[in-house]
Structures are given as C-alpha cells and as structure tokens.
Amino acid sequence: MVRVLSCIQPSGDVHLGNYLGALRNWVHGQHRAEVFHGIVDLHALTATDRPGVLGDHTLRLAAVLFAVGLDPDVATVFVQSHVPEHAQLGWVMECTVSFGELSRMTQFKDKSERRDFVSAGLFTYPALQAADILLYDAQEVPVGDDQRQHIEITRDVAIRFNGRFGETFVVPKAVTPPVGARVMDLQDPTSKMSKSSAGTAGTVYLTDDPSDIDKKFRRAVTDSRAEVTYDREAQPGVANLLDILAAATGDDPRRLAGSYQQYGQLKKDTGDAVVAMLAPIQQRYRDLLEDRAELGRLLRIGADRARGVAATTLSRAYGAIGLLPPS
Ligand code: TRP
C-alpha cells in the first residue's frame, strides 16, 4: 500500500469548506492507502502570537479528525510535538537545505511581509516540513498549489542528502488531493469559505449550533434573478447552495436545480441537510471533548505508531551522516 502523509496546522476552527473539500476525502482515503495525519503544532508556532492557545486548538482539531471518521485502527493521527524526531530531523534538514533555497520560498516572502516579528522559524519552516515528510518514508503528499514549492524543496533536499550520505530517504511526490466540493463563502460567494473572512456569517463551522447553521443558510447571499439554475458565473450564490446541498446529500447539483423554484426553500433545505450531515459528527466531537482521557488515549496510540516509524528513519539518517551513536 502506498504511504501518504498529510499535515494540518491547528490554527483555528474547522469549517464546512475544510470538511467537504478535504477532510471527508481523508476519511475515504484511509482505506486505500497507509495514511499518516500530523497535527503540526510546531509549525503553527512559527506564526502565532498567542502560543497559549495552541494546546487547546490541537485538542479540538484532534477531536474533529476523529469525529469526522478517521479511524485510529487504520489511520495514524498524531501531534507533531509528541514525536520529538520531527524537531531532531528538522535540524538535520536545516543543515541540508541552503539559505538561498529558503530565501526563494514564496510563502516566506508573503508571510514575512505581513508581520512585524519574523521568527527564524518562519524562515526555516520548509526544513521542518521536509522532516515531517521524510520521517515517514511517505511516497505521496496530497497538497494544494500553495504547498507545491515546499514539496519540491523536500525532494531536492532528500536527493541531496541521499547523494551525500547514501540512500536514506524515500523521495516523495506531491499529489493533487481528490477534489471534494468547492465551498464558497455564504456572504461572498465569489470567494472560498475561509476562517479569515470578515465576520463569521459566511463561514459555517463544524461545531456551529444547528440554529446558527440554519440562520447562516437563510441569510446566504443569492441574487435577484428569482430562478434556480446551476451556473457558477451567473448565479454564484445559488450555485454554491446547490453544491453544498449536493455534497451533503450525495446528489447532483444540476439535477437539484430543477427541483427548486424559490431561493427560500433551497436555503432551508441546504441548511437542514448540513445540520443532518453534521449531527453525528458534532455528537462524537462533544463526546470526545468531554472524555479527555479517551482523546488522550487515541493521540497516544497515534504518537506511538508515528514514533515507531520516525525513530527508525531518524537513526538511519544519523547513521548515514556518521554521528557517534550513544553507547
Ligand atoms: N505547510 C503546510 C500548510 O501550511 C502544513 C504542513 C506542515 C505540511 N508539514 C507538512 C503539509 C507536511 C504537508 C506535509 O498547510
């Protein structure tokens, strides 16, 4: 089975776009490949000015991942800081990547321009990311376009290391994740749903109350054409509702368009479908957050399994370099 690594930063609440666009596919993917899912809290550290909230965000994200259906028996879900080999191999990667390569990372340029405090960690971020990937001998890393450059540099570094010290790392490749539904902001249906949009009226969080979800859909921006067609250009708001309804019910958006005349009914049905889809997830999420011991147990299972693989790779790398083993 092919080994796949995905990582996600614990940087805030998970929304419907994350779920329908990505997480739901992770759940399907866990039976088709050997999957590792890292919650990369150390990466989040490069950017946060509120490190005190990281633990809480990490716990909530872990609860979401299990609640949506990642099964600890088949998927390895772990917290990056629970697996010290990430930081250890990260240093080796910092010594394998060049200053020039890191300077060319467009994400660093973008992010550093928008901050007054630019940590060295923000600059060396791709070295830690390379460690995340190489530790697991991952063959495939599903990422969006914004991460392609980071996978490219990981490949370059792996090839360089193997060339210098002998075959040690599997050279991974970026793969395009299976596309789920593209969910747009309910208030601004020409932009993707995101946690950074102004206000929260356009973003449906996985943990929103049913009444809030209903309200957000009822207030969704549509248009004044007063007809329901599936046309992303001409009717982006309506098309978004149809896409969400289709994704939530397993139906086809074009077929659904034919069964509606009024926006009000479409909004209500979409809200209802989302509430129904999320109900069992929300229940499991609440149960897990109430049972911290159980959540801790699941994360320990993940960390143990991850460490089993990561420790082997790290000692292979140390050995290849020729570091003196402790006796
Ligand atoms: N940089 C990724 C992001 O911002 C997160 C990430 C960290 C990652 N380590 C990774 C993604 C390893 C894929 C593989 O989304």
Short mmCIF file of C-alpha atoms and ligand atoms in Angstrom, two decimals:
data_model
loop_
_atom_site.label_atom_id
_atom_site.label_comp_id
_atom_site.label_asym_id
_atom_site.label_seq_id
_atom_site.Cartn_x
_atom_site.Cartn_y
_atom_site.Cartn_z
CA MET A 1 0.00 0.00 0.00
CA VAL A 2 1.23 3.44 -0.81
CA ARG A 3 2.17 5.56 2.17
CA VAL A 4 0.60 9.00 2.31
CA LEU A 5 1.31 11.87 4.69
CA SER A 6 -0.96 14.86 5.22
CA CYS A 7 -0.48 17.54 7.80
CA ILE A 8 -2.74 20.25 9.07
CA GLN A 9 -1.99 23.20 11.30
CA PRO A 10 -4.06 23.64 14.45
CA SER A 11 -4.73 27.24 13.57
CA GLY A 12 -8.41 27.62 14.37
CA ASP A 13 -11.78 26.11 13.85
CA VAL A 14 -12.57 23.73 11.03
CA HIS A 15 -15.30 24.87 8.65
CA LEU A 16 -17.58 23.29 6.11
CA GLY A 17 -15.17 24.09 3.27
CA ASN A 18 -12.38 22.16 5.02
CA TYR A 19 -14.72 19.26 5.64
CA LEU A 20 -16.34 18.90 2.22
CA GLY A 21 -13.20 19.93 0.38
CA ALA A 22 -10.63 17.82 2.22
CA LEU A 23 -11.39 16.04 5.49
CA ARG A 24 -14.17 13.94 4.06
CA ASN A 25 -11.73 12.63 1.46
CA TRP A 26 -9.22 11.80 4.16
CA VAL A 27 -11.80 9.52 5.66
CA HIS A 28 -12.28 7.70 2.35
CA GLY A 29 -8.54 7.68 1.75
CA GLN A 30 -7.71 5.85 4.96
CA HIS A 31 -8.83 2.55 3.46
CA ARG A 32 -6.97 2.96 0.20
CA ALA A 33 -3.54 3.85 1.50
CA GLU A 34 -1.45 3.76 4.62
CA VAL A 35 -2.12 7.24 5.94
CA PHE A 36 -0.37 9.40 8.49
CA HIS A 37 -2.08 12.61 9.60
CA GLY A 38 0.00 15.04 11.56
CA ILE A 39 -1.38 17.94 13.53
CA VAL A 40 1.59 20.22 13.09
CA ASP A 41 1.59 22.36 16.20
CA LEU A 42 5.29 23.18 15.91
CA HIS A 43 4.63 24.72 12.52
CA ALA A 44 1.84 26.79 13.98
CA LEU A 45 4.38 28.13 16.46
CA THR A 46 6.15 29.97 13.65
CA ALA A 47 3.22 32.26 13.19
CA THR A 48 1.26 32.57 16.36
CA ASP A 49 1.37 35.46 18.73
CA ARG A 50 -0.81 33.52 21.14
CA PRO A 51 1.11 30.31 21.84
CA GLY A 52 -1.03 29.70 24.94
CA VAL A 53 -3.99 28.66 22.80
CA LEU A 54 -2.09 26.10 20.73
CA GLY A 55 -2.73 23.16 23.03
CA ASP A 56 -6.43 23.85 23.03
CA HIS A 57 -6.56 24.21 19.25
CA THR A 58 -4.60 20.98 18.90
CA LEU A 59 -7.01 19.09 21.12
CA ARG A 60 -10.04 20.44 19.27
CA LEU A 61 -8.60 19.63 15.89
CA ALA A 62 -7.78 16.10 17.04
CA ALA A 63 -11.38 15.70 18.24
CA VAL A 64 -12.62 16.91 14.85
CA LEU A 65 -10.40 14.47 12.96
CA PHE A 66 -11.66 11.51 14.95
CA ALA A 67 -15.23 12.81 14.90
CA VAL A 68 -15.34 13.05 11.11
CA GLY A 69 -14.33 9.42 10.94
CA LEU A 70 -10.58 8.95 10.91
CA ASP A 71 -10.23 5.54 12.47
CA PRO A 72 -7.27 5.13 14.83
CA ASP A 73 -7.10 1.46 13.87
CA VAL A 74 -6.13 2.31 10.31
CA ALA A 75 -5.09 5.97 10.22
CA THR A 76 -2.20 7.27 12.28
CA VAL A 77 -3.29 10.60 13.73
CA PHE A 78 -0.58 12.24 15.79
CA VAL A 79 0.53 15.56 17.21
CA GLN A 80 3.85 16.73 15.81
CA SER A 81 5.26 17.83 19.18
CA HIS A 82 4.54 14.37 20.62
CA VAL A 83 7.04 12.92 18.17
CA PRO A 84 10.37 14.55 19.03
CA GLU A 85 12.00 13.12 15.91
CA HIS A 86 10.37 15.95 13.92
CA ALA A 87 12.44 18.60 15.65
CA GLN A 88 15.50 16.37 15.56
CA LEU A 89 15.38 15.62 11.86
CA GLY A 90 14.28 19.21 11.29
CA TRP A 91 17.71 20.35 12.41
CA VAL A 92 19.40 17.91 10.05
CA MET A 93 17.24 19.31 7.27
CA GLU A 94 18.24 22.86 8.17
CA CYS A 95 21.80 21.76 7.64
CA THR A 96 20.97 20.17 4.30
CA VAL A 97 18.90 22.93 2.75
CA SER A 98 20.62 26.14 1.71
CA PHE A 99 19.95 29.68 2.80
CA GLY A 100 19.40 30.58 -0.84
CA GLU A 101 16.77 27.89 -1.32
CA LEU A 102 14.87 29.00 1.75
CA SER A 103 15.10 32.62 0.58
CA ARG A 104 13.27 31.72 -2.61
CA MET A 105 10.20 30.33 -0.86
CA THR A 106 7.27 32.47 -1.94
CA GLN A 107 5.30 31.61 1.19
CA PHE A 108 8.06 33.02 3.36
CA LYS A 109 8.17 36.20 1.30
CA ASP A 110 4.40 36.66 1.54
CA LYS A 111 4.12 35.86 5.21
CA SER A 112 7.16 37.82 6.36
CA GLU A 113 5.94 40.96 4.62
CA ARG A 114 2.73 40.85 6.58
CA ARG A 115 4.30 40.67 10.06
CA ASP A 116 6.42 42.89 12.25
CA PHE A 117 8.03 39.98 14.05
CA VAL A 118 9.52 37.47 11.64
CA SER A 119 10.86 34.47 13.53
CA ALA A 120 13.79 32.45 12.25
CA GLY A 121 11.38 29.53 12.45
CA LEU A 122 9.20 31.12 9.80
CA PHE A 123 12.24 31.15 7.55
CA THR A 124 13.32 27.56 8.25
CA TYR A 125 9.74 26.26 8.20
CA PRO A 126 10.30 24.23 5.00
CA ALA A 127 13.14 22.31 6.68
CA LEU A 128 10.77 21.17 9.42
CA GLN A 129 8.17 20.33 6.80
CA ALA A 130 10.75 18.26 4.92
CA ALA A 131 11.43 16.38 8.15
CA ASP A 132 7.69 15.74 8.63
CA ILE A 133 7.53 14.11 5.25
CA LEU A 134 10.84 12.23 5.11
CA LEU A 135 10.46 10.71 8.59
CA TYR A 136 7.58 8.58 7.36
CA ASP A 137 9.08 7.42 4.06
CA ALA A 138 5.97 8.98 2.55
CA GLN A 139 5.61 8.36 -1.17
CA GLU A 140 2.75 10.77 -1.65
CA VAL A 141 1.89 14.09 -0.09
CA PRO A 142 -1.50 15.48 -1.10
CA VAL A 143 -1.27 19.26 -1.13
CA GLY A 144 -2.82 22.31 -2.69
CA ASP A 145 -0.89 24.55 -5.05
CA ASP A 146 0.31 26.79 -2.22
CA GLN A 147 2.38 23.90 -0.85
CA ARG A 148 3.93 22.64 -4.09
CA GLN A 149 7.11 24.63 -3.60
CA HIS A 150 7.56 23.10 -0.14
CA ILE A 151 7.28 19.59 -1.56
CA GLU A 152 9.73 20.48 -4.34
CA ILE A 153 12.30 21.64 -1.79
CA THR A 154 11.71 18.46 0.24
CA ARG A 155 12.50 16.39 -2.84
CA ASP A 156 15.64 18.43 -3.56
CA VAL A 157 16.82 18.06 0.00
CA ALA A 158 16.11 14.31 0.08
CA ILE A 159 18.00 13.81 -3.18
CA ARG A 160 20.91 15.92 -1.91
CA PHE A 161 21.08 14.01 1.38
CA ASN A 162 20.92 10.65 -0.39
CA GLY A 163 23.66 11.78 -2.75
CA ARG A 164 25.93 12.93 0.07
CA PHE A 165 25.33 10.20 2.61
CA GLY A 166 23.90 7.26 0.69
CA GLU A 167 20.30 6.16 0.07
CA THR A 168 18.41 7.11 3.21
CA PHE A 169 15.16 8.83 2.32
CA VAL A 170 12.27 7.99 0.08
CA VAL A 171 11.88 10.88 -2.36
CA PRO A 172 8.21 11.90 -2.04
CA LYS A 173 5.97 13.41 -4.62
CA ALA A 174 3.19 15.94 -4.35
CA VAL A 175 -0.17 14.64 -5.45
CA THR A 176 -3.30 16.59 -6.09
CA PRO A 177 -5.82 15.65 -3.46
CA PRO A 178 -9.11 14.29 -4.77
CA VAL A 179 -11.27 17.36 -5.20
CA GLY A 180 -14.22 17.48 -2.92
CA ALA A 181 -16.82 20.19 -3.18
CA ARG A 182 -15.58 23.72 -3.56
CA VAL A 183 -17.42 25.59 -0.86
CA MET A 184 -17.74 29.35 -1.18
CA ASP A 185 -18.44 31.98 1.47
CA LEU A 186 -22.17 32.30 2.12
CA GLN A 187 -21.93 36.10 2.23
CA ASP A 188 -19.48 36.48 -0.63
CA PRO A 189 -19.99 33.51 -2.94
CA THR A 190 -17.14 34.52 -5.22
CA SER A 191 -14.52 33.80 -2.53
CA LYS A 192 -13.73 30.48 -0.94
CA MET A 193 -15.15 29.84 2.51
CA SER A 194 -12.36 30.58 4.95
CA LYS A 195 -11.77 31.23 8.59
CA SER A 196 -10.17 34.57 7.84
CA SER A 197 -13.12 36.17 6.08
CA ALA A 198 -14.67 39.24 7.63
CA GLY A 199 -17.23 38.22 10.24
CA THR A 200 -18.48 34.70 10.62
CA ALA A 201 -21.85 34.93 8.85
CA GLY A 202 -20.42 33.49 5.65
CA THR A 203 -18.48 30.66 7.27
CA VAL A 204 -20.17 27.57 8.69
CA TYR A 205 -18.05 25.92 11.36
CA LEU A 206 -18.27 22.21 12.00
CA THR A 207 -19.11 22.95 15.60
CA ASP A 208 -21.79 25.61 14.98
CA ASP A 209 -25.14 25.03 16.67
CA PRO A 210 -27.89 23.78 14.37
CA SER A 211 -29.78 27.06 14.90
CA ASP A 212 -26.73 29.07 13.80
CA ILE A 213 -26.24 26.88 10.77
CA ASP A 214 -29.88 27.34 9.83
CA LYS A 215 -29.55 31.11 10.26
CA LYS A 216 -26.39 31.32 8.18
CA PHE A 217 -28.01 29.48 5.30
CA ARG A 218 -31.21 31.50 5.48
CA ARG A 219 -29.16 34.68 5.26
CA ALA A 220 -26.92 33.40 2.47
CA VAL A 221 -26.40 35.92 -0.31
CA THR A 222 -28.05 34.94 -3.59
CA ASP A 223 -29.16 37.32 -6.36
CA SER A 224 -32.28 38.97 -7.75
CA ARG A 225 -32.92 36.71 -10.73
CA ALA A 226 -35.55 34.70 -8.91
CA GLU A 227 -34.81 31.46 -10.74
CA VAL A 228 -32.74 28.46 -9.76
CA THR A 229 -30.14 27.38 -12.29
CA TYR A 230 -26.77 25.80 -11.70
CA ASP A 231 -24.49 28.46 -13.10
CA ARG A 232 -21.42 29.43 -11.10
CA GLU A 233 -20.78 32.50 -13.23
CA ALA A 234 -24.25 33.97 -13.40
CA GLN A 235 -25.57 32.75 -10.05
CA PRO A 236 -22.62 32.08 -7.74
CA GLY A 237 -24.64 32.21 -4.53
CA VAL A 238 -27.32 29.83 -5.78
CA ALA A 239 -24.73 27.50 -7.33
CA ASN A 240 -22.88 27.38 -4.01
CA LEU A 241 -26.05 26.37 -2.17
CA LEU A 242 -26.71 23.70 -4.78
CA ASP A 243 -23.15 22.41 -4.48
CA ILE A 244 -23.39 22.22 -0.70
CA LEU A 245 -26.80 20.55 -0.83
CA ALA A 246 -25.49 18.08 -3.39
CA ALA A 247 -22.38 17.32 -1.34
CA ALA A 248 -24.41 16.85 1.82
CA THR A 249 -26.96 14.54 0.22
CA GLY A 250 -24.85 12.77 -2.41
CA ASP A 251 -26.98 14.25 -5.17
CA ASP A 252 -26.14 16.14 -8.34
CA PRO A 253 -26.30 19.97 -8.29
CA ARG A 254 -27.76 20.23 -11.79
CA ARG A 255 -30.50 17.76 -11.04
CA LEU A 256 -31.26 19.55 -7.77
CA ALA A 257 -31.53 22.91 -9.55
CA GLY A 258 -34.50 21.52 -11.48
CA SER A 259 -36.43 20.80 -8.32
CA TYR A 260 -36.38 24.35 -6.92
CA GLN A 261 -38.23 27.49 -7.88
CA GLN A 262 -37.59 29.52 -4.77
CA TYR A 263 -34.43 30.55 -3.01
CA GLY A 264 -36.10 30.33 0.40
CA GLN A 265 -36.80 26.63 0.08
CA LEU A 266 -33.33 25.94 -1.32
CA LYS A 267 -31.71 27.76 1.61
CA LYS A 268 -33.82 25.94 4.15
CA ASP A 269 -33.19 22.52 2.63
CA THR A 270 -29.47 23.18 2.36
CA GLY A 271 -29.29 24.26 5.98
CA ASP A 272 -31.29 21.20 7.05
CA ALA A 273 -29.08 18.88 5.00
CA VAL A 274 -25.92 20.33 6.52
CA VAL A 275 -27.35 20.10 10.04
CA ALA A 276 -28.28 16.46 9.42
CA MET A 277 -24.88 15.65 7.91
CA LEU A 278 -23.04 17.25 10.82
CA ALA A 279 -25.23 15.92 13.63
CA PRO A 280 -23.38 12.62 14.19
CA ILE A 281 -20.02 14.38 13.78
CA GLN A 282 -20.97 17.01 16.35
CA GLN A 283 -22.14 14.32 18.75
CA ARG A 284 -18.85 12.42 18.51
CA TYR A 285 -16.93 15.69 18.80
CA ARG A 286 -18.73 16.62 22.02
CA ASP A 287 -18.29 13.13 23.45
CA LEU A 288 -14.58 13.21 22.75
CA LEU A 289 -14.05 16.65 24.23
CA GLU A 290 -15.88 15.55 27.34
CA ASP A 291 -13.76 12.44 27.60
CA ARG A 292 -10.29 13.91 27.52
CA ALA A 293 -8.84 10.63 28.75
CA GLU A 294 -10.16 8.85 25.67
CA LEU A 295 -8.93 11.59 23.36
CA GLY A 296 -5.54 11.42 25.06
CA ARG A 297 -5.51 7.66 24.61
CA LEU A 298 -6.22 7.94 20.89
CA LEU A 299 -3.46 10.50 20.46
CA ARG A 300 -1.05 8.30 22.36
CA ILE A 301 -1.81 5.42 20.02
CA GLY A 302 -1.08 7.73 17.08
CA ALA A 303 2.11 9.11 18.61
CA ASP A 304 3.39 5.63 19.46
CA ARG A 305 2.79 4.39 15.95
CA ALA A 306 4.28 7.52 14.42
CA ARG A 307 7.34 7.29 16.66
CA GLY A 308 7.86 3.69 15.69
CA VAL A 309 8.39 4.78 12.11
CA ALA A 310 10.02 8.15 12.78
CA ALA A 311 12.64 6.85 15.21
CA THR A 312 13.79 4.23 12.70
CA THR A 313 14.18 6.84 9.98
CA LEU A 314 15.97 9.27 12.26
CA SER A 315 18.52 6.69 13.35
CA ARG A 316 19.03 5.69 9.72
CA ALA A 317 19.75 9.34 8.92
CA TYR A 318 22.06 9.84 11.91
CA GLY A 319 23.85 6.65 10.98
CA ALA A 320 24.23 7.71 7.36
CA ILE A 321 25.74 11.03 8.42
CA GLY A 322 28.07 9.20 10.76
CA LEU A 323 27.07 10.76 14.06
CA LEU A 324 28.52 8.85 17.00
CA PRO A 325 25.77 6.62 18.40
CA PRO A 326 25.34 6.83 22.17
CA SER A 327 26.62 3.70 23.85
N1 TRP B 1 2.82 23.84 5.42
C1 TRP B 1 1.57 23.13 5.45
C2 TRP B 1 0.42 24.14 5.40
O1 TRP B 1 0.59 25.26 5.76
C3 TRP B 1 1.43 22.29 6.67
C4 TRP B 1 2.44 21.20 6.71
C5 TRP B 1 3.43 21.05 7.64
C6 TRP B 1 2.53 20.09 5.84
N2 TRP B 1 4.11 19.92 7.39
C7 TRP B 1 3.60 19.31 6.30
C8 TRP B 1 1.80 19.69 4.72
C9 TRP B 1 3.95 18.13 5.65
C10 TRP B 1 2.16 18.51 4.08
C11 TRP B 1 3.24 17.73 4.55
O2 TRP B 1 -0.67 23.76 5.03
#
